[in-house]
Amino acid sequence: MFKKALAGIGAGALLFGLTACGGGGDDSGDGGGDGLVIGFAQVGAESAWRTANSASIQAAAEAAGHELKFVDAQQEQEKQIAAVRDFITQQVDAIVLAPVVETGWTDVLQEAADAEIPVILADRGVEAADEDLYVTRLGSDFAEEGRKAGAWAAETFADDADGTKILELQGTTGSAPANDRKSGFFEVLDAEGLNYEIVDSQSGNFTAEEGKAVMETFITTHGLDGIDLLYAHNDEMGLGAIQAIEEAGKVPGQDIQIIIVDGSKAGFQAGVDGKVNYIVECNPAFGDQLMDVVESVVNGDEVEKFTPVEEGVFDATQFEAELPNRQF
Ligand code: GYE
């Protein structure tokens, strides 16, 4: 087992540095060795992004010689809370949590803190009030992703004199990426002074199925004539919406321009096919980086409160060249 007794006086260590005799440690019955026992409460398997993220973290844990107790919470917060409680009972060395929504974590995070088990957030964040109850977050800057999407929209529609009509497919209600991709996007449209109207904005829960269903409702309610732009908070919802648009006899990417976030192979293929106009990348492959962070935290090293993952943007001139590089 990792030598927690060597814990320093870093930020994480202030909260969790006294865990030398607590936690999973050598009494966890996992056969010893240098590997850590890490509990990981994952959101679910709702998207290609998520599947790639799970695979990256599982492969990285294995390569680092750590035991990963993996729970797929099927996009349900109660299941994630139950998983975290289970990890506490099992006295794991560290808990990795990808919180499905931002609120409602105070009690269970406090329980982990009381048990002196460090919690590392992967991917999504929690509300600011709970900031002291986790050590660090590794993941994307979702507001920045939204701002990147907004910058492209503001530029593309700058000369749209009669106002840009926008449909928005939001991610899971209350999730950090849905909240921040929305706020970042409209922050830039407002800052750039774009004349726009949000014709409708609903959650498609980050899935293709729900994205398609919501788009069908949008089409029934508003039609598509005069709608300029669809902003989908992830690839799956965008791809589902494209189907609905085609079934309504319209041409996605032309009759209505489309922005998606993630950048999966399927998303880029839709770009190559002319059905998507702009892709904001969200990078799920941070497993190795996460293992480094977990080891540092358990070791008591000082870690940043937030480590952003590097990400780019792609327009129509770049889709074809980038498609072969996509990993998920
Ligand atoms: O964009 C989406 C997934 O939290 C960044 O969750 C993640 C998001 C990702 O369902 O496809």
CSV table of C-alpha atoms and ligand atoms in Angstrom, one decimal:
chain,number,residue,atom,x,y,z
A,1,MET,CA,0.0,0.0,0.0
A,2,PHE,CA,1.0,3.6,-0.6
A,3,LYS,CA,2.8,5.1,2.4
A,4,LYS,CA,0.2,7.6,3.6
A,5,ALA,CA,2.4,8.3,6.6
A,6,LEU,CA,4.6,10.4,4.3
A,7,ALA,CA,1.7,12.8,3.8
A,8,GLY,CA,3.0,16.4,3.5
A,9,ILE,CA,1.2,19.6,4.4
A,10,GLY,CA,-0.3,20.4,1.0
A,11,ALA,CA,-3.8,21.7,0.4
A,12,GLY,CA,-5.2,18.1,0.3
A,13,ALA,CA,-3.1,17.2,3.3
A,14,LEU,CA,-4.7,19.8,5.5
A,15,LEU,CA,-7.9,17.9,5.3
A,16,PHE,CA,-6.7,14.5,4.7
A,17,GLY,CA,-3.1,14.3,5.8
A,18,LEU,CA,-3.8,12.5,9.0
A,19,THR,CA,-5.0,9.3,7.2
A,20,ALA,CA,-1.8,7.3,7.9
A,21,CYS,CA,-3.6,4.9,10.2
A,22,GLY,CA,-7.1,5.2,8.7
A,23,GLY,CA,-8.5,4.6,5.2
A,24,GLY,CA,-8.3,1.4,3.3
A,25,GLY,CA,-4.6,0.9,3.8
A,26,ASP,CA,-3.1,-2.5,4.5
A,27,ASP,CA,-6.2,-3.8,6.2
A,28,SER,CA,-8.3,-3.7,3.0
A,29,GLY,CA,-7.5,-7.4,2.3
A,30,ASP,CA,-6.7,-6.7,-1.3
A,31,GLY,CA,-3.4,-8.7,-1.2
A,32,GLY,CA,-1.1,-5.8,-0.4
A,33,GLY,CA,1.4,-4.5,-3.0
A,34,ASP,CA,2.0,-0.8,-3.8
A,35,GLY,CA,-1.4,-0.3,-5.6
A,36,LEU,CA,-4.1,1.9,-4.2
A,37,VAL,CA,-7.7,0.9,-3.9
A,38,ILE,CA,-9.8,3.6,-5.6
A,39,GLY,CA,-13.5,3.8,-5.7
A,40,PHE,CA,-14.9,5.5,-8.9
A,41,ALA,CA,-18.5,6.6,-9.1
A,42,GLN,CA,-19.0,7.2,-12.8
A,43,VAL,CA,-22.0,9.1,-14.2
A,44,GLY,CA,-23.2,6.4,-16.6
A,45,ALA,CA,-22.7,5.3,-20.2
A,46,GLU,CA,-24.9,8.0,-21.9
A,47,SER,CA,-22.4,9.0,-24.6
A,48,ALA,CA,-19.4,8.0,-26.6
A,49,TRP,CA,-17.5,10.6,-24.5
A,50,ARG,CA,-18.5,8.8,-21.3
A,51,THR,CA,-17.6,5.4,-22.6
A,52,ALA,CA,-14.2,6.7,-23.7
A,53,ASN,CA,-13.7,8.4,-20.3
A,54,SER,CA,-14.5,5.1,-18.4
A,55,ALA,CA,-12.1,3.2,-20.7
A,56,SER,CA,-9.3,5.7,-20.2
A,57,ILE,CA,-9.6,5.7,-16.4
A,58,GLN,CA,-9.9,1.9,-16.2
A,59,ALA,CA,-6.9,1.4,-18.4
A,60,ALA,CA,-4.8,4.0,-16.5
A,61,ALA,CA,-5.7,2.4,-13.1
A,62,GLU,CA,-4.6,-1.0,-14.4
A,63,ALA,CA,-1.4,0.3,-15.9
A,64,ALA,CA,-0.6,2.1,-12.6
A,65,GLY,CA,-1.2,-1.1,-10.6
A,66,HIS,CA,-4.2,0.3,-8.7
A,67,GLU,CA,-7.4,-1.6,-8.0
A,68,LEU,CA,-10.4,0.4,-9.4
A,69,LYS,CA,-13.8,-0.3,-7.9
A,70,PHE,CA,-16.0,1.0,-10.8
A,71,VAL,CA,-19.7,1.9,-10.4
A,72,ASP,CA,-21.8,3.0,-13.4
A,73,ALA,CA,-24.6,5.1,-11.8
A,74,GLN,CA,-26.8,5.2,-14.9
A,75,GLN,CA,-27.2,9.0,-14.6
A,76,GLU,CA,-28.8,8.7,-11.2
A,77,GLN,CA,-27.5,10.7,-8.3
A,78,GLU,CA,-28.9,8.3,-5.7
A,79,LYS,CA,-26.8,5.5,-7.2
A,80,GLN,CA,-23.7,7.7,-7.0
A,81,ILE,CA,-24.4,8.6,-3.4
A,82,ALA,CA,-24.9,4.9,-2.5
A,83,ALA,CA,-21.6,4.0,-4.3
A,84,VAL,CA,-19.7,6.6,-2.4
A,85,ARG,CA,-21.1,5.4,0.9
A,86,ASP,CA,-20.1,1.9,-0.1
A,87,PHE,CA,-16.6,3.0,-0.9
A,88,ILE,CA,-16.5,4.6,2.6
A,89,THR,CA,-17.6,1.4,4.2
A,90,GLN,CA,-14.9,-0.5,2.2
A,91,GLN,CA,-12.3,2.1,3.4
A,92,VAL,CA,-10.9,2.7,0.0
A,93,ASP,CA,-7.7,4.9,-0.3
A,94,ALA,CA,-9.4,7.5,-2.5
A,95,ILE,CA,-12.8,8.2,-4.0
A,96,VAL,CA,-13.1,9.5,-7.5
A,97,LEU,CA,-16.5,11.0,-8.2
A,98,ALA,CA,-17.9,12.4,-11.5
A,99,PRO,CA,-21.0,14.1,-10.0
A,100,VAL,CA,-24.0,13.8,-12.3
A,101,VAL,CA,-25.4,17.1,-11.0
A,102,GLU,CA,-23.8,20.0,-9.1
A,103,THR,CA,-26.0,20.1,-6.0
A,104,GLY,CA,-26.9,17.6,-3.2
A,105,TRP,CA,-23.5,16.3,-2.3
A,106,THR,CA,-22.8,18.0,1.0
A,107,ASP,CA,-23.8,15.1,3.3
A,108,VAL,CA,-22.0,12.3,1.5
A,109,LEU,CA,-18.9,14.4,0.9
A,110,GLN,CA,-18.9,15.3,4.6
A,111,GLU,CA,-19.1,11.5,5.4
A,112,ALA,CA,-16.1,10.9,3.3
A,113,ALA,CA,-14.2,13.7,5.0
A,114,ASP,CA,-15.2,12.3,8.4
A,115,ALA,CA,-13.8,9.0,7.3
A,116,GLU,CA,-10.6,10.8,6.2
A,117,ILE,CA,-11.0,9.4,2.6
A,118,PRO,CA,-10.0,12.0,0.0
A,119,VAL,CA,-12.5,12.8,-2.8
A,120,ILE,CA,-11.2,13.7,-6.2
A,121,LEU,CA,-13.7,15.1,-8.7
A,122,ALA,CA,-13.2,13.8,-12.3
A,123,ASP,CA,-15.0,15.6,-15.2
A,124,ARG,CA,-17.9,17.4,-13.6
A,125,GLY,CA,-17.9,19.7,-10.6
A,126,VAL,CA,-20.1,20.4,-7.6
A,127,GLU,CA,-21.5,23.7,-6.4
A,128,ALA,CA,-19.1,26.2,-4.8
A,129,ALA,CA,-20.6,25.7,-1.3
A,130,ASP,CA,-19.1,22.2,-1.3
A,131,GLU,CA,-15.6,23.3,-2.4
A,132,ASP,CA,-13.9,22.4,0.9
A,133,LEU,CA,-15.3,18.9,0.8
A,134,TYR,CA,-13.2,17.7,-2.1
A,135,VAL,CA,-9.5,17.9,-2.7
A,136,THR,CA,-9.3,18.8,-6.4
A,137,ARG,CA,-11.1,18.5,-9.8
A,138,LEU,CA,-9.6,17.3,-13.0
A,139,GLY,CA,-11.7,17.9,-16.1
A,140,SER,CA,-12.9,20.4,-18.7
A,141,ASP,CA,-13.5,24.1,-18.4
A,142,PHE,CA,-17.2,23.8,-19.5
A,143,ALA,CA,-17.7,27.6,-19.4
A,144,GLU,CA,-14.8,28.0,-21.7
A,145,GLU,CA,-16.3,25.4,-24.1
A,146,GLY,CA,-19.5,27.4,-24.1
A,147,ARG,CA,-17.5,30.6,-24.8
A,148,LYS,CA,-15.8,29.0,-27.7
A,149,ALA,CA,-19.1,28.0,-29.2
A,150,GLY,CA,-20.5,31.5,-28.6
A,151,ALA,CA,-17.5,33.1,-30.2
A,152,TRP,CA,-18.1,31.1,-33.4
A,153,ALA,CA,-21.8,31.9,-33.4
A,154,ALA,CA,-21.3,35.6,-32.8
A,155,GLU,CA,-18.9,35.8,-35.7
A,156,THR,CA,-20.9,33.6,-38.0
A,157,PHE,CA,-24.1,35.5,-37.5
A,158,ALA,CA,-22.7,39.0,-37.0
A,159,ASP,CA,-24.4,40.3,-40.1
A,160,ASP,CA,-27.7,38.6,-39.5
A,161,ALA,CA,-29.7,41.8,-39.4
A,162,ASP,CA,-33.2,40.4,-38.5
A,163,GLY,CA,-31.8,38.6,-35.4
A,164,THR,CA,-30.3,35.1,-35.0
A,165,LYS,CA,-32.9,32.5,-34.0
A,166,ILE,CA,-31.4,29.9,-31.7
A,167,LEU,CA,-32.6,26.4,-30.5
A,168,GLU,CA,-30.6,25.0,-27.6
A,169,LEU,CA,-30.4,21.3,-26.5
A,170,GLN,CA,-29.1,21.4,-23.0
A,171,GLY,CA,-27.3,18.6,-21.2
A,172,THR,CA,-28.6,16.9,-18.1
A,173,THR,CA,-30.5,19.4,-16.0
A,174,GLY,CA,-28.4,20.7,-13.1
A,175,SER,CA,-25.1,19.2,-14.4
A,176,ALA,CA,-22.0,21.3,-14.5
A,177,PRO,CA,-21.5,21.0,-18.3
A,178,ALA,CA,-25.1,21.9,-19.0
A,179,ASN,CA,-25.0,24.9,-16.7
A,180,ASP,CA,-21.6,26.2,-17.8
A,181,ARG,CA,-21.9,25.5,-21.5
A,182,LYS,CA,-25.1,27.5,-21.5
A,183,SER,CA,-23.8,30.4,-19.5
A,184,GLY,CA,-20.4,30.6,-21.4
A,185,PHE,CA,-22.2,30.6,-24.7
A,186,PHE,CA,-24.7,33.4,-24.0
A,187,GLU,CA,-22.1,35.4,-22.1
A,188,VAL,CA,-20.1,35.8,-25.3
A,189,LEU,CA,-23.2,36.4,-27.5
A,190,ASP,CA,-24.2,39.2,-25.1
A,191,ALA,CA,-20.6,40.6,-24.9
A,192,GLU,CA,-20.3,40.6,-28.7
A,193,GLY,CA,-23.7,42.4,-29.0
A,194,LEU,CA,-25.3,39.7,-31.2
A,195,ASN,CA,-28.9,40.3,-32.0
A,196,TYR,CA,-30.4,36.9,-31.1
A,197,GLU,CA,-33.5,35.2,-29.8
A,198,ILE,CA,-33.6,31.9,-27.9
A,199,VAL,CA,-36.6,30.3,-29.6
A,200,ASP,CA,-36.5,27.3,-27.3
A,201,SER,CA,-34.1,25.6,-24.9
A,202,GLN,CA,-34.7,22.2,-23.3
A,203,SER,CA,-32.7,19.4,-21.8
A,204,GLY,CA,-32.0,16.3,-23.9
A,205,ASN,CA,-30.1,14.6,-21.0
A,206,PHE,CA,-27.0,14.2,-23.1
A,207,THR,CA,-28.5,11.2,-25.1
A,208,ALA,CA,-29.2,10.8,-28.8
A,209,GLU,CA,-32.7,9.4,-28.1
A,210,GLU,CA,-33.8,12.4,-25.9
A,211,GLY,CA,-32.0,14.9,-28.2
A,212,LYS,CA,-34.0,13.6,-31.1
A,213,ALA,CA,-37.3,13.6,-29.2
A,214,VAL,CA,-36.8,17.2,-28.0
A,215,MET,CA,-35.9,18.3,-31.5
A,216,GLU,CA,-39.1,16.8,-32.8
A,217,THR,CA,-41.0,18.8,-30.2
A,218,PHE,CA,-39.1,21.9,-31.2
A,219,ILE,CA,-40.0,21.3,-34.9
A,220,THR,CA,-43.7,20.6,-34.0
A,221,THR,CA,-43.9,23.8,-31.9
A,222,HIS,CA,-41.9,26.3,-33.9
A,223,GLY,CA,-41.2,24.8,-37.3
A,224,LEU,CA,-37.8,25.2,-38.8
A,225,ASP,CA,-38.3,28.1,-41.1
A,226,GLY,CA,-36.3,31.0,-39.9
A,227,ILE,CA,-34.4,29.1,-37.3
A,228,ASP,CA,-30.7,29.8,-37.8
A,229,LEU,CA,-28.8,27.8,-35.3
A,230,LEU,CA,-29.0,24.7,-33.1
A,231,TYR,CA,-26.5,24.6,-30.2
A,232,ALA,CA,-26.3,21.1,-28.8
A,233,HIS,CA,-24.4,20.6,-25.6
A,234,ASN,CA,-23.0,17.2,-26.8
A,235,ASP,CA,-22.6,15.1,-29.9
A,236,GLU,CA,-25.3,12.6,-29.1
A,237,MET,CA,-28.0,15.1,-28.8
A,238,GLY,CA,-26.8,16.9,-31.9
A,239,LEU,CA,-26.8,13.6,-33.9
A,240,GLY,CA,-30.3,12.8,-32.6
A,241,ALA,CA,-31.5,16.2,-33.6
A,242,ILE,CA,-30.0,15.8,-37.1
A,243,GLN,CA,-32.2,12.7,-37.6
A,244,ALA,CA,-35.3,14.7,-36.5
A,245,ILE,CA,-34.3,17.5,-38.9
A,246,GLU,CA,-33.9,15.1,-41.8
A,247,GLU,CA,-37.1,13.4,-41.1
A,248,ALA,CA,-38.8,16.8,-41.2
A,249,GLY,CA,-37.4,17.2,-44.8
A,250,LYS,CA,-34.8,19.8,-44.0
A,251,VAL,CA,-31.0,19.8,-44.5
A,252,PRO,CA,-29.0,19.9,-41.3
A,253,GLY,CA,-25.9,22.1,-41.6
A,254,GLN,CA,-27.6,24.2,-44.4
A,255,ASP,CA,-31.2,25.0,-43.5
A,256,ILE,CA,-30.1,25.2,-39.9
A,257,GLN,CA,-26.5,25.5,-38.7
A,258,ILE,CA,-25.4,23.2,-35.9
A,259,ILE,CA,-22.8,23.4,-33.1
A,260,ILE,CA,-21.9,20.3,-31.1
A,261,VAL,CA,-19.6,19.7,-28.1
A,262,ASP,CA,-17.4,16.6,-27.6
A,263,GLY,CA,-15.9,15.7,-30.9
A,264,SER,CA,-16.5,12.0,-31.2
A,265,LYS,CA,-15.8,10.1,-34.4
A,266,ALA,CA,-19.5,10.1,-35.2
A,267,GLY,CA,-19.6,13.9,-34.5
A,268,PHE,CA,-16.7,14.5,-36.9
A,269,GLN,CA,-18.3,12.2,-39.5
A,270,ALA,CA,-21.4,14.3,-39.4
A,271,GLY,CA,-19.2,17.3,-39.9
A,272,VAL,CA,-17.5,15.7,-42.9
A,273,ASP,CA,-21.0,15.0,-44.3
A,274,GLY,CA,-21.8,18.7,-44.0
A,275,LYS,CA,-24.4,18.2,-41.3
A,276,VAL,CA,-22.5,19.9,-38.4
A,277,ASN,CA,-20.9,23.3,-38.8
A,278,TYR,CA,-18.7,23.7,-35.7
A,279,ILE,CA,-17.3,21.3,-33.1
A,280,VAL,CA,-16.0,22.3,-29.7
A,281,GLU,CA,-13.7,19.5,-28.4
A,282,CYS,CA,-14.2,18.0,-24.9
A,283,ASN,CA,-11.4,15.6,-24.1
A,284,PRO,CA,-12.3,12.4,-22.1
A,285,ALA,CA,-8.9,10.8,-22.2
A,286,PHE,CA,-7.5,12.0,-18.9
A,287,GLY,CA,-7.1,8.6,-17.1
A,288,ASP,CA,-3.3,8.8,-16.8
A,289,GLN,CA,-3.4,12.4,-15.5
A,290,LEU,CA,-6.1,11.3,-13.0
A,291,MET,CA,-4.0,8.5,-11.6
A,292,ASP,CA,-1.1,11.0,-11.1
A,293,VAL,CA,-3.5,13.3,-9.3
A,294,VAL,CA,-4.9,10.5,-7.1
A,295,GLU,CA,-1.4,9.3,-6.2
A,296,SER,CA,-0.3,12.9,-5.3
A,297,VAL,CA,-3.4,13.4,-3.1
A,298,VAL,CA,-3.0,10.1,-1.3
A,299,ASN,CA,0.7,11.0,-0.9
A,300,GLY,CA,-0.2,14.3,0.7
A,301,ASP,CA,1.3,16.4,-2.0
A,302,GLU,CA,0.0,19.8,-2.8
A,303,VAL,CA,-2.4,19.8,-5.8
A,304,GLU,CA,-4.2,22.6,-7.6
A,305,LYS,CA,-7.9,22.9,-6.8
A,306,PHE,CA,-8.7,22.6,-10.5
A,307,THR,CA,-6.7,21.2,-13.4
A,308,PRO,CA,-8.3,21.8,-16.9
A,309,VAL,CA,-7.9,19.4,-19.7
A,310,GLU,CA,-6.5,20.8,-23.0
A,311,GLU,CA,-9.1,21.1,-25.8
A,312,GLY,CA,-9.5,22.6,-29.2
A,313,VAL,CA,-12.2,23.8,-31.7
A,314,PHE,CA,-12.8,22.7,-35.3
A,315,ASP,CA,-14.7,24.2,-38.2
A,316,ALA,CA,-15.7,22.8,-41.6
A,317,THR,CA,-12.3,23.4,-43.1
A,318,GLN,CA,-10.8,21.0,-40.5
A,319,PHE,CA,-13.2,18.1,-40.1
A,320,GLU,CA,-11.8,15.8,-42.7
A,321,ALA,CA,-8.2,16.1,-41.7
A,322,GLU,CA,-9.1,15.7,-38.0
A,323,LEU,CA,-11.5,12.7,-38.3
A,324,PRO,CA,-8.7,10.0,-38.4
A,325,ASN,CA,-7.2,11.5,-35.2
A,326,ARG,CA,-10.4,11.0,-33.2
A,327,GLN,CA,-10.0,8.3,-30.5
A,328,PHE,CA,-13.7,7.8,-29.5
B,1,GYE,O1,-19.8,16.3,-22.9
B,1,GYE,C1,-21.3,14.4,-22.6
B,1,GYE,C2,-21.4,13.5,-21.4
B,1,GYE,O2,-19.6,15.6,-18.5
B,1,GYE,C3,-18.1,16.4,-20.1
B,1,GYE,O3,-21.1,14.3,-20.3
B,1,GYE,C4,-19.1,15.4,-19.8
B,1,GYE,C5,-20.3,15.4,-20.7
B,1,GYE,C6,-20.0,15.1,-22.1
B,1,GYE,O4,-22.6,12.9,-21.4
B,1,GYE,O5,-21.2,13.8,-23.8
